[in-house]
Short mmCIF file of C-alpha atoms in Angstrom, two decimals:
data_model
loop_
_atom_site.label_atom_id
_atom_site.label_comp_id
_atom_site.label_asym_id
_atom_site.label_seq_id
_atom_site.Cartn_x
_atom_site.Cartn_y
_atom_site.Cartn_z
CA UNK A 1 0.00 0.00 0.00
CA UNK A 2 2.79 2.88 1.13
CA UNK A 3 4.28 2.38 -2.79
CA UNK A 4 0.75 2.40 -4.55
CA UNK A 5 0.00 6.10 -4.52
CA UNK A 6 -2.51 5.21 -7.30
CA UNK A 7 -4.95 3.53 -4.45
CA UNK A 8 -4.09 6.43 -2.01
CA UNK A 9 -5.71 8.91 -4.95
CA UNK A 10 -8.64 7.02 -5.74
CA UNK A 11 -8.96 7.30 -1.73
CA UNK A 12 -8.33 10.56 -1.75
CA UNK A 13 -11.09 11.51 -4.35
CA UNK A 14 -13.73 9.13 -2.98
CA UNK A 15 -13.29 6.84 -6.10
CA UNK A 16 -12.86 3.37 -4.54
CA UNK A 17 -15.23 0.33 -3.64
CA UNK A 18 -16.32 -0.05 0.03
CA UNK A 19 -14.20 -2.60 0.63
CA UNK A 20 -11.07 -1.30 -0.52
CA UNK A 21 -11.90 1.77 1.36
CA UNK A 22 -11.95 -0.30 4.57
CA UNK A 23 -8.72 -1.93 3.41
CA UNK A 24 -6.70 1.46 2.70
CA UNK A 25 -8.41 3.11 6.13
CA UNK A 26 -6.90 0.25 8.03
CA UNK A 27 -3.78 0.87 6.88
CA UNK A 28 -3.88 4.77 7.22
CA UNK A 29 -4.69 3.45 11.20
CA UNK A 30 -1.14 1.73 11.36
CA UNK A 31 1.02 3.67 8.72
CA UNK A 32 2.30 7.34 9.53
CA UNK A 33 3.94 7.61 6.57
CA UNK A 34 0.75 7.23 4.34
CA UNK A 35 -1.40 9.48 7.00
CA UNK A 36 1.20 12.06 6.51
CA UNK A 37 0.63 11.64 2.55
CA UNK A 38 -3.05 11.47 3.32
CA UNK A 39 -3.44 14.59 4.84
CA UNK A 40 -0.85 16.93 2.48
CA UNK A 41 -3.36 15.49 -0.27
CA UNK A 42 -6.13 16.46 1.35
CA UNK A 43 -4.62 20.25 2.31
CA UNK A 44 -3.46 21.03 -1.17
CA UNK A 45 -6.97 20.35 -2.41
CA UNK A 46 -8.33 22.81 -0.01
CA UNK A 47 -6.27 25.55 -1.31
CA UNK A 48 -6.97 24.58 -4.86
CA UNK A 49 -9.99 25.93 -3.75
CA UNK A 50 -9.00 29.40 -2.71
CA UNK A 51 -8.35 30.02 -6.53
CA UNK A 52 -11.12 32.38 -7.76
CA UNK A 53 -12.08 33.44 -11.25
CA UNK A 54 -13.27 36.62 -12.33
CA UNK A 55 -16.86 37.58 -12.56
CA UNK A 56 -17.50 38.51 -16.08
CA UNK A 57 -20.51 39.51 -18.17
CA UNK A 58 -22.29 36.85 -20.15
CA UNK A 59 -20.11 36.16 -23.07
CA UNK A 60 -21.97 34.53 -25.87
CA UNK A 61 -25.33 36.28 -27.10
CA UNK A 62 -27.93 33.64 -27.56
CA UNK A 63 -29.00 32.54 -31.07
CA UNK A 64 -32.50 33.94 -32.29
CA UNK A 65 -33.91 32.32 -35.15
CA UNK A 66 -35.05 34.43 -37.45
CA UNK A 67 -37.40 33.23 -41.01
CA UNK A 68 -37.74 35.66 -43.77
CA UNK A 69 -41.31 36.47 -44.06
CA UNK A 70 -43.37 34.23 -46.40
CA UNK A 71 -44.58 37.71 -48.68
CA UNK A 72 -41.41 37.95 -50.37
CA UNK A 73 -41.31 34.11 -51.06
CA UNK A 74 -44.64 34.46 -52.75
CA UNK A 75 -44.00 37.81 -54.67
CA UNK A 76 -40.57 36.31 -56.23
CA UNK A 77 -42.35 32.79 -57.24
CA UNK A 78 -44.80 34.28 -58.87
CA UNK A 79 -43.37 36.91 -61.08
CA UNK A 80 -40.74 34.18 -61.94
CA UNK A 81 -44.16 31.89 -62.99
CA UNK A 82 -45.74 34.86 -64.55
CA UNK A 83 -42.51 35.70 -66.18
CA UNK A 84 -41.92 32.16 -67.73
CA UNK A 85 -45.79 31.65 -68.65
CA UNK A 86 -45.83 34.89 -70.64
CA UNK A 87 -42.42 33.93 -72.46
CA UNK A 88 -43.66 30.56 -72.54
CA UNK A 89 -47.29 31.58 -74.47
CA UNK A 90 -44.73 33.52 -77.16
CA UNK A 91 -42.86 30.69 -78.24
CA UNK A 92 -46.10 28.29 -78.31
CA UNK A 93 -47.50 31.37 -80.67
CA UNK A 94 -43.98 31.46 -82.62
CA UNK A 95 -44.27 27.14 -82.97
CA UNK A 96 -48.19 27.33 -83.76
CA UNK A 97 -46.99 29.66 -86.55
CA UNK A 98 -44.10 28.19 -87.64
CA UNK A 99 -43.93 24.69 -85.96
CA UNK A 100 -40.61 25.56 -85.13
CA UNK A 101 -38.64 26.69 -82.48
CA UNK A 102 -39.29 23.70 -79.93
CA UNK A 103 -35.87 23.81 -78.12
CA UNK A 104 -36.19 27.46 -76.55
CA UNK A 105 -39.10 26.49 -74.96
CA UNK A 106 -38.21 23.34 -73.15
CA UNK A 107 -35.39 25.28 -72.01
CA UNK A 108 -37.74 27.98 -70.27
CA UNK A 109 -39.79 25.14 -68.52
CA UNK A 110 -36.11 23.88 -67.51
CA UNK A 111 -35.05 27.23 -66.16
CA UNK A 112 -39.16 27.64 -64.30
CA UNK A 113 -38.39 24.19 -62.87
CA UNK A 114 -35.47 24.97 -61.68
CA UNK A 115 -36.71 27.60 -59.02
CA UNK A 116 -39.41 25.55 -56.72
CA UNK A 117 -41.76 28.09 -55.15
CA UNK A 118 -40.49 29.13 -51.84
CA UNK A 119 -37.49 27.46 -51.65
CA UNK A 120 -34.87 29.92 -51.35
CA UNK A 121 -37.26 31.88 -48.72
CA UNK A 122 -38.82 29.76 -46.27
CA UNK A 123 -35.22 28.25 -44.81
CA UNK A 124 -34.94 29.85 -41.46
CA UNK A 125 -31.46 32.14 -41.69
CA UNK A 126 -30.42 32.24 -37.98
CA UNK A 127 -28.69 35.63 -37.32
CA UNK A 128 -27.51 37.29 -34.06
CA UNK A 129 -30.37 39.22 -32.62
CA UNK A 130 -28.81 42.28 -32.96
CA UNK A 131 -28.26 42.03 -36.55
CA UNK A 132 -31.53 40.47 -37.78
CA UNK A 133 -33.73 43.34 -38.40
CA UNK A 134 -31.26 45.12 -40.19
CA UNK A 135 -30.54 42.05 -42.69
CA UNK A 136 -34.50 41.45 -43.04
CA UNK A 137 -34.89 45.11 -44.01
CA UNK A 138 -31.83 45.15 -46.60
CA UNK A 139 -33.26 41.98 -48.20
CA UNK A 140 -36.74 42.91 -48.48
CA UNK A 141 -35.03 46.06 -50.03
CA UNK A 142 -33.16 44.19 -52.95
CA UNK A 143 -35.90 42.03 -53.50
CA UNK A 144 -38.57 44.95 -54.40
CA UNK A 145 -35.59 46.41 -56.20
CA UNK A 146 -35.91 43.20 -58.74
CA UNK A 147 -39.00 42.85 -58.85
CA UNK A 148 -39.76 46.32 -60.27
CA UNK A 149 -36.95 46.24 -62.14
CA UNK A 150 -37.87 42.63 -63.79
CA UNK A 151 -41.39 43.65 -64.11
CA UNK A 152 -40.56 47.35 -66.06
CA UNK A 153 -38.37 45.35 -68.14
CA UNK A 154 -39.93 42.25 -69.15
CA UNK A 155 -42.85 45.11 -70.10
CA UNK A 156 -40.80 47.29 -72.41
CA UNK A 157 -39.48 43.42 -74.04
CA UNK A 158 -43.14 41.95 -74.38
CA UNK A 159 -44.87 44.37 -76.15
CA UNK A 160 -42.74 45.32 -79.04
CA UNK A 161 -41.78 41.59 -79.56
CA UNK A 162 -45.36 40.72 -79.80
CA UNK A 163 -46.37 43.44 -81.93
CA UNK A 164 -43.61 43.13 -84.62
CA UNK A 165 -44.11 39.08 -84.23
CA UNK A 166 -47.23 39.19 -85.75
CA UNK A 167 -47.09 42.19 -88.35
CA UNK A 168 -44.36 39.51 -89.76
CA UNK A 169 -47.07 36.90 -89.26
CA UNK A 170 -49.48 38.55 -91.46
CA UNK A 171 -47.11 39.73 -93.77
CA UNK A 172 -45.67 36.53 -94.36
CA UNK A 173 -48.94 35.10 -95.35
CA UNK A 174 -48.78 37.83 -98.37
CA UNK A 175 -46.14 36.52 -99.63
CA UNK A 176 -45.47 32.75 -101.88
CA UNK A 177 -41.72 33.13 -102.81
CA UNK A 178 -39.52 30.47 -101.22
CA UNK A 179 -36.93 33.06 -101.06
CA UNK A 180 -39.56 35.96 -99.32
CA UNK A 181 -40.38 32.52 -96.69
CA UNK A 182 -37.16 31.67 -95.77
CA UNK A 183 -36.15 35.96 -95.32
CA UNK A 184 -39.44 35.69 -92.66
CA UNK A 185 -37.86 32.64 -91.02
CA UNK A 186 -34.63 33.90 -90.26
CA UNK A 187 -35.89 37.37 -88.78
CA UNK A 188 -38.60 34.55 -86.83
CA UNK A 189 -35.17 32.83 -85.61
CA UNK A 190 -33.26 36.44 -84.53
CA UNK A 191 -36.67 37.56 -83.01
CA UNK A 192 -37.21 34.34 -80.73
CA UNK A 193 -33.61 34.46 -80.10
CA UNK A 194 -33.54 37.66 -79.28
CA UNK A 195 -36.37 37.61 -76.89
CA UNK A 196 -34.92 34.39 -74.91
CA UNK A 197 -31.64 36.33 -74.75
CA UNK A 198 -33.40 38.97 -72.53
CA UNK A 199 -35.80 36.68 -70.96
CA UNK A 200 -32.49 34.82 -70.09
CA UNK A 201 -30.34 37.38 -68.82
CA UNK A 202 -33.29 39.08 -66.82
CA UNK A 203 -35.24 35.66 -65.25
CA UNK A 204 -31.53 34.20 -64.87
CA UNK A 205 -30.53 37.27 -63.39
CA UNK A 206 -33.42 37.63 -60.50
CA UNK A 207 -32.51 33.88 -59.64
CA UNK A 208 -29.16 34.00 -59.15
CA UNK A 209 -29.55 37.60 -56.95
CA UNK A 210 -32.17 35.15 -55.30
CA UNK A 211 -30.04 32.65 -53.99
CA UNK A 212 -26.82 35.11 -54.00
CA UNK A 213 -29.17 37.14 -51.24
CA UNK A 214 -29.43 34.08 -48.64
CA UNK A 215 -25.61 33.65 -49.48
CA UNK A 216 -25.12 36.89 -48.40
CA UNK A 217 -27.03 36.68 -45.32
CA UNK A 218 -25.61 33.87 -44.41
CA UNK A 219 -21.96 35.44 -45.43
CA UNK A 220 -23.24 38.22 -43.22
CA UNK A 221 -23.61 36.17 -39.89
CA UNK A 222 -20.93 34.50 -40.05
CA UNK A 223 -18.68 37.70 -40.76
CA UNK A 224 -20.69 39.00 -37.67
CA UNK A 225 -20.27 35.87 -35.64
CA UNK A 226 -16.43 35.70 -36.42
CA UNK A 227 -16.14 39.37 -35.65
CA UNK A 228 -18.06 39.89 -32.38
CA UNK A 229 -20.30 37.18 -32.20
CA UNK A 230 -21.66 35.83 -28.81
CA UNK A 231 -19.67 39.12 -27.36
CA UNK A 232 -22.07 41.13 -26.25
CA UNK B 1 -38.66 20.65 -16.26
CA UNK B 2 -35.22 21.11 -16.52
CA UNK B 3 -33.72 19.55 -19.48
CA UNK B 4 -30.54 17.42 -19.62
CA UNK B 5 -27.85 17.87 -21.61
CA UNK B 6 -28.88 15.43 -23.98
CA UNK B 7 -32.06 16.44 -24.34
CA UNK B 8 -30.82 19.61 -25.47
CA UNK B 9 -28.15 18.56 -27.60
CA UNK B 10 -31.14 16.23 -29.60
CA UNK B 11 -33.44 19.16 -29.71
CA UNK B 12 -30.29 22.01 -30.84
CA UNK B 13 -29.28 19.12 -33.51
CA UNK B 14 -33.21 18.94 -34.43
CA UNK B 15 -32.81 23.08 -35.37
CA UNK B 16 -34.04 23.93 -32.21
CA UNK B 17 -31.60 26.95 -31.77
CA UNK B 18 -33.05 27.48 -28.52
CA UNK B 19 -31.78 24.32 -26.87
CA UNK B 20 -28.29 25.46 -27.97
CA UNK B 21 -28.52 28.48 -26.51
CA UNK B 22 -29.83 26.94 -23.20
CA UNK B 23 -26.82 24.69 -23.38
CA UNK B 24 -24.28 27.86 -23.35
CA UNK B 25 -26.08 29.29 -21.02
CA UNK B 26 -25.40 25.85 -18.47
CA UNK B 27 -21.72 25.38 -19.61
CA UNK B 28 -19.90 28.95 -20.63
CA UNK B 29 -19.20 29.76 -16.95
CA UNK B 30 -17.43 26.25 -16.55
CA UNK B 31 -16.05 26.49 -19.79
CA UNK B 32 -14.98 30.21 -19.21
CA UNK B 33 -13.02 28.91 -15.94
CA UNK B 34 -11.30 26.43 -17.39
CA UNK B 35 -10.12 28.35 -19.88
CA UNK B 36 -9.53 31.08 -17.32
CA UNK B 37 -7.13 28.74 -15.46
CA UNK B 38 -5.27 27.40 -18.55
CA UNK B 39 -4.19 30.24 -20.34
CA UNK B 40 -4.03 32.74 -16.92
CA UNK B 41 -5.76 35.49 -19.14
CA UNK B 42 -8.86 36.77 -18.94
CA UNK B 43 -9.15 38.42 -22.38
CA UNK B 44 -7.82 35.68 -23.89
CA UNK B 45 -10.19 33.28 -22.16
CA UNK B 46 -12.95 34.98 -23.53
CA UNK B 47 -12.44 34.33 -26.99
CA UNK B 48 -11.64 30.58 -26.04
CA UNK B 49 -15.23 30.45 -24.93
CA UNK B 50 -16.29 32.20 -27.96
CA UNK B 51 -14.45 30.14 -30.60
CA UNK B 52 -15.28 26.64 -28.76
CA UNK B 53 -19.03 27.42 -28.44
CA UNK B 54 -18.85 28.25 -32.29
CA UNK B 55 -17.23 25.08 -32.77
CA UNK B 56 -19.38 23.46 -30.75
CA UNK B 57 -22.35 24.48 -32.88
CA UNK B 58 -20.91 24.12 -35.89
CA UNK B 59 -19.92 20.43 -35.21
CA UNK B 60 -23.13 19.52 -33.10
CA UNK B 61 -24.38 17.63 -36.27
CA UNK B 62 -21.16 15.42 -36.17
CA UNK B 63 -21.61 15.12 -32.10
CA UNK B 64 -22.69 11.31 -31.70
CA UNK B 65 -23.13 11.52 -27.84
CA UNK B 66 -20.32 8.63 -27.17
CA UNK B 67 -18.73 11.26 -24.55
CA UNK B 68 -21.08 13.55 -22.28
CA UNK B 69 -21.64 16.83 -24.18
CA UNK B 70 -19.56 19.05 -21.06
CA UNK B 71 -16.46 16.70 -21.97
CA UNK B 72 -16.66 17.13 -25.89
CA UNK B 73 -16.95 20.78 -25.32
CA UNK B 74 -13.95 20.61 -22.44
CA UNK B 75 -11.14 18.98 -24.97
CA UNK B 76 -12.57 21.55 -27.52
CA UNK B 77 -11.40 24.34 -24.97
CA UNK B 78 -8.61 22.67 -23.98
CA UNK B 79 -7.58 21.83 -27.71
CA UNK B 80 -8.19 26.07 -28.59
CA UNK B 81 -5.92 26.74 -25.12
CA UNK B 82 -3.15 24.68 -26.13
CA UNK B 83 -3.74 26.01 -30.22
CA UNK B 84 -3.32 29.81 -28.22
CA UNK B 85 -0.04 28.70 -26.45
CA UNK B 86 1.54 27.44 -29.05
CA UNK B 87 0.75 30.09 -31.34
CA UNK B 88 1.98 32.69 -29.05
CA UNK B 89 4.61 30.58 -27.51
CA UNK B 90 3.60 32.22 -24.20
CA UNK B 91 3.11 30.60 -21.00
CA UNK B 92 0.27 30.61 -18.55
CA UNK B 93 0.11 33.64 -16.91
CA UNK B 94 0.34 34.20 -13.33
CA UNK B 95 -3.03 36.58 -12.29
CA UNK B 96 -1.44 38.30 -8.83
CA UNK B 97 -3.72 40.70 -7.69
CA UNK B 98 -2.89 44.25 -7.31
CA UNK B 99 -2.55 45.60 -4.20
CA UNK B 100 -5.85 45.69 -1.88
CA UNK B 101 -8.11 48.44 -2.67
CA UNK B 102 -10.99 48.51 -0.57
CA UNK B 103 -13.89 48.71 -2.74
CA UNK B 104 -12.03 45.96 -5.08
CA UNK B 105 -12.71 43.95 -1.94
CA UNK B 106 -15.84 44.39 -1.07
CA UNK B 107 -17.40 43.07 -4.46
CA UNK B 108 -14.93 40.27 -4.06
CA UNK B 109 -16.84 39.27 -0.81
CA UNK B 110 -18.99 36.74 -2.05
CA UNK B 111 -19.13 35.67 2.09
CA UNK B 112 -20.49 38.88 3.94
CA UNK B 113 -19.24 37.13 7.04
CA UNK B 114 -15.51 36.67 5.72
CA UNK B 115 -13.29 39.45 7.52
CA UNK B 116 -11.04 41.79 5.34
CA UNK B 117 -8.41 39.76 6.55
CA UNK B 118 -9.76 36.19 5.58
CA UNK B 119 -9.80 37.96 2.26
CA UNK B 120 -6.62 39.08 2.15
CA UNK B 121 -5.52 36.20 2.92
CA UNK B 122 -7.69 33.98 -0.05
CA UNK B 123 -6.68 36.34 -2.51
CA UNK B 124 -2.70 35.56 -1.35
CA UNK B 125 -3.73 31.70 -1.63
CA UNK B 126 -5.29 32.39 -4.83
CA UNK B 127 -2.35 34.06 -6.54
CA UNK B 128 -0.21 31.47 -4.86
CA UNK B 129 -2.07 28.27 -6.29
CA UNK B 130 -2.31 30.34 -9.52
CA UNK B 131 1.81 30.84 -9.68
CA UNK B 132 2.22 27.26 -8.41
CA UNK B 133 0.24 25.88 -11.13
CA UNK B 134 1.37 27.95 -14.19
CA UNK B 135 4.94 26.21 -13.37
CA UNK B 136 3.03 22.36 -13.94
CA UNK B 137 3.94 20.72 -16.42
CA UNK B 138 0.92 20.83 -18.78
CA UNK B 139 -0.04 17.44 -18.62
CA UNK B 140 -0.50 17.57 -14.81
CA UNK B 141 -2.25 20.94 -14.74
CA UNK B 142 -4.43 19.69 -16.84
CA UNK B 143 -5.13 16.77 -15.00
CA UNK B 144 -5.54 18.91 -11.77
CA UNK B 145 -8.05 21.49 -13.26
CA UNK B 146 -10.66 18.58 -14.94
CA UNK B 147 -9.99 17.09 -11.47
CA UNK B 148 -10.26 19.53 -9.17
CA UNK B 149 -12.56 22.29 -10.64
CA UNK B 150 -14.70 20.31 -13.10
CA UNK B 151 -15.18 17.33 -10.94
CA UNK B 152 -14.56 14.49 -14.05
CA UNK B 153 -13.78 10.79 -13.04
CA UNK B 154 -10.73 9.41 -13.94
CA UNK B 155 -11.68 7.40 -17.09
CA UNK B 156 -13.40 10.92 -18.79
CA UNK B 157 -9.92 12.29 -18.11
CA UNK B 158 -8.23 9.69 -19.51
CA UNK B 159 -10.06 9.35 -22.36
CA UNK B 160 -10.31 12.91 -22.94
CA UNK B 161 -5.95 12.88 -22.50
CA UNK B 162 -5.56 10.01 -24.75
CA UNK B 163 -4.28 7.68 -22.26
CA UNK B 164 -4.31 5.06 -19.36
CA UNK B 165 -5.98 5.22 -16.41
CA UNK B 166 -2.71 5.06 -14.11
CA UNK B 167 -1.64 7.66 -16.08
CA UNK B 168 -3.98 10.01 -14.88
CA UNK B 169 -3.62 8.82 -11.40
CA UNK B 170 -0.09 9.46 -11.46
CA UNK B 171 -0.18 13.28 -13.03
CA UNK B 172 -2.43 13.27 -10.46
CA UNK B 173 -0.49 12.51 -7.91
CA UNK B 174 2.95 14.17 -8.89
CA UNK B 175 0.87 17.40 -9.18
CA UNK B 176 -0.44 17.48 -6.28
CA UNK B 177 2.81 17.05 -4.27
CA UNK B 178 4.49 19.68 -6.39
CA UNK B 179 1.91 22.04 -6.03
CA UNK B 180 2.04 21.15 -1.99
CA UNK B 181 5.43 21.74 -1.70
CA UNK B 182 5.62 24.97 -3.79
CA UNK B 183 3.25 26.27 -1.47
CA UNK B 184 4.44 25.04 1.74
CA UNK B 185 7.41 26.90 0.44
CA UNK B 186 5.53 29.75 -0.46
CA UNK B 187 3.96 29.92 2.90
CA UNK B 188 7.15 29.51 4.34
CA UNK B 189 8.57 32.87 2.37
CA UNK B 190 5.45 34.79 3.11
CA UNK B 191 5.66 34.22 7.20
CA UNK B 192 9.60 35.11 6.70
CA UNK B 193 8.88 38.06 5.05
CA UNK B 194 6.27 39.09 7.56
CA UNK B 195 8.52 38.52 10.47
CA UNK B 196 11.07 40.74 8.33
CA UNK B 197 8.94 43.82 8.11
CA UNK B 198 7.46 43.41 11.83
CA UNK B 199 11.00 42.97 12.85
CA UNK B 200 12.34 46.24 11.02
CA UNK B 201 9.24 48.34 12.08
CA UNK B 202 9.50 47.53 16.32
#
């Protein structure tokens, strides 16, 4: 027992059976040596206690969850839908006319499909409390920026399309010449083109600042949390 | 009810941010101590708490529950102390109090019944563990802290340590008698000194 120090610290911290307790306190009884041992144990371990940390504020600030509202989810889906039906009704008018043009238009159902209603909206973005307001505020902000934006645009685009689309339309039908036919064609092509260029580079455009958005706010609380997050 | 740590851990892995948040709330003053006693600094400390709680959440998805939750976040601190002394190459600091100014006292006295001079004189013991224990090897200070302050067993610390059981029991034990010697010594210097200055002021 006086060379097993290992049984005189599980002693010492309450961490033996009952019988080895009785054991090891029957010894202590006889041995002076391991008394002596006993007891220094036992006094270091009541100044360990003496050593006091300091009182400090409440370092981490608590996590508030925080879900964008379900308005903006709604508004975004459905001028993207409204967007991709009205683009979607000119090429079935362009392929009724012409029986042409097919490819264009499985690519806009591609690029509707792609953005499932409510999806980049209704995941809860957890931001410091602080912090929240100010990032629901700046996103509703860019969002009605888009959607005015994509709505004055895809206005100015429709009409004239539509308009010279069928002047062509009936002026094709005055005319028999192969040659006159395959002049209407190609302007048919550069028109459709044309209008799934902008339809592209605008619907395209308000998906990716979609999803860039709830990178950003996500960006944003992490920046936050590296910076002075859960320091109050 | 009070929840357990478990309970909480499920419900903050579940999205609940709230049970995360309940969890810091149990654990940052235990994890702020031992981080506290570690490094010696109090700034630095702080952001050890920070960083392991934001460690903590982002790897509560990979947390399986095989340890208790307060270990897995202790050898997180204790991984970010070690990280902060080897980056700075600094050793634990020694926190001696300054002087004793009265009103610095009295919020100290958490006991309304402890005299001025009991204080004085756990404030001395404080700084006095505090230098004996920033000269431990790490291993045994260690060892002594998850012992001592946070109350683990033996086999948390050893698994936490990566390494027997006697192990820890020994650390244990060498630690201990270093630290009671240092401060028997200590003690020793302290009553000399006194005796000095009586001495040279009779």
């Amino acid at each position: 027992m006086c060379n097993d120090r290992e049984r005189l610290i599980d002693y010492v911290y309450g961490e033996t059976g009952v019988e080895d307790r009785r054991r090891i306190e029957a010894h202590l009884d006889e041995c002076h040596e391991c008394r002596t041992e006993m007891t220094g144990l036992r006094g270091v371990r009541d100044d360990l206690l003496a050593w006091d940390v300091p009182k400090h504020e409440p370092i981490w600030r608590p996590f508030v969850p925080v879900s964008v509202p379900a308005r903006r989810a709604w508004s975004t889906w459905a001028l993207a839908a409204a967007a991709s039906t009205v683009f979607a009704a000119g090429l079935a008018g362009g392929m009724a006319a012409r029986g042409w043009l097919s490819e264009p238009a499985d690519a806009a159902t591609t690029m509707a499909a792609a953005v499932p209603p409510g999806e980049a909206v209704t995941t809860p973005v957890v931001v410091p409390a602080v912090t929240a307001d100010d990032l629901a505020r700046l996103e509703a902000t860019l969002l009605d920026r888009v959607r005015i934006e994509m709505a004055e645009q895809l206005k100015q685009v429709q009409v004239p399309a539509q308009t010279a689309s069928m002047a062509r339309i009936s002026s094709d039908a005055q005319f028999n010449g192969t040659e006159t036919r395959l002049a209407v064609i190609e302007d048919w092509m550069d028109d459709q083109i044309r209008l799934n260029n902008i339809f592209n580079s605008k619907f395209g455009s308000l998906s990716s600042r979609t999803s860039s958005l709830s990178e950003q706010i996500e960006l944003s609380r992490l920046q936050r949390i590296s910076l002075d997050g859960g320091v109050r | 009810m009070t929840r357990t740590d478990e309970e909480l851990v499920a419900a903050a892995q579940a999205g609940d941010l709230d049970g995360f948040n309940q969890l810091v709330s149990r654990w940052e003053r235990p994890i702020f101590a031992l981080a506290y006693r570690t490094l010696g600094r109090e700034e630095e400390a702080r952001d050890v708490v920070q960083e392991a709680f934001m460690r903590a959440y982002r790897g509560l998805h990979a947390f399986k529950g095989e340890a208790k939750f307060s270990s897995w976040l202790y050898r997180i601190t204790l991984n970010l102390c070690r990280d902060w002394i080897r980056r700075e190459r600094r050793a634990p600091l020694v926190a001696v109090p300054e002087g004793v100014d009265p009103v610095d006292m009295a919020d100290a006295q958490v006991n309304p019944a402890e005299s001025v001079e009991d204080l004085v004189a756990r404030r001395e013991m404080s700084a006095a563990v505090s230098r004996a224990m920033a000269e431990l090897p790490e291993e045994q200070r260690v060892t002594i802290l998850l012992k001592e302050y946070h109350g683990l067993t033996f086999q948390e610390i050893a698994e936490m340590q990566n390494c027997p059981l006697s192990t820890v029991k020994t650390r244990l034990y060498q630690g201990l008698s270093v630290l009671r010697r240092r401060l028997e010594r200590q003690q020793k210097e302290e009553a000399a000194l006194r005796r000095a200055t009586w001495e040279s002021t009779v």
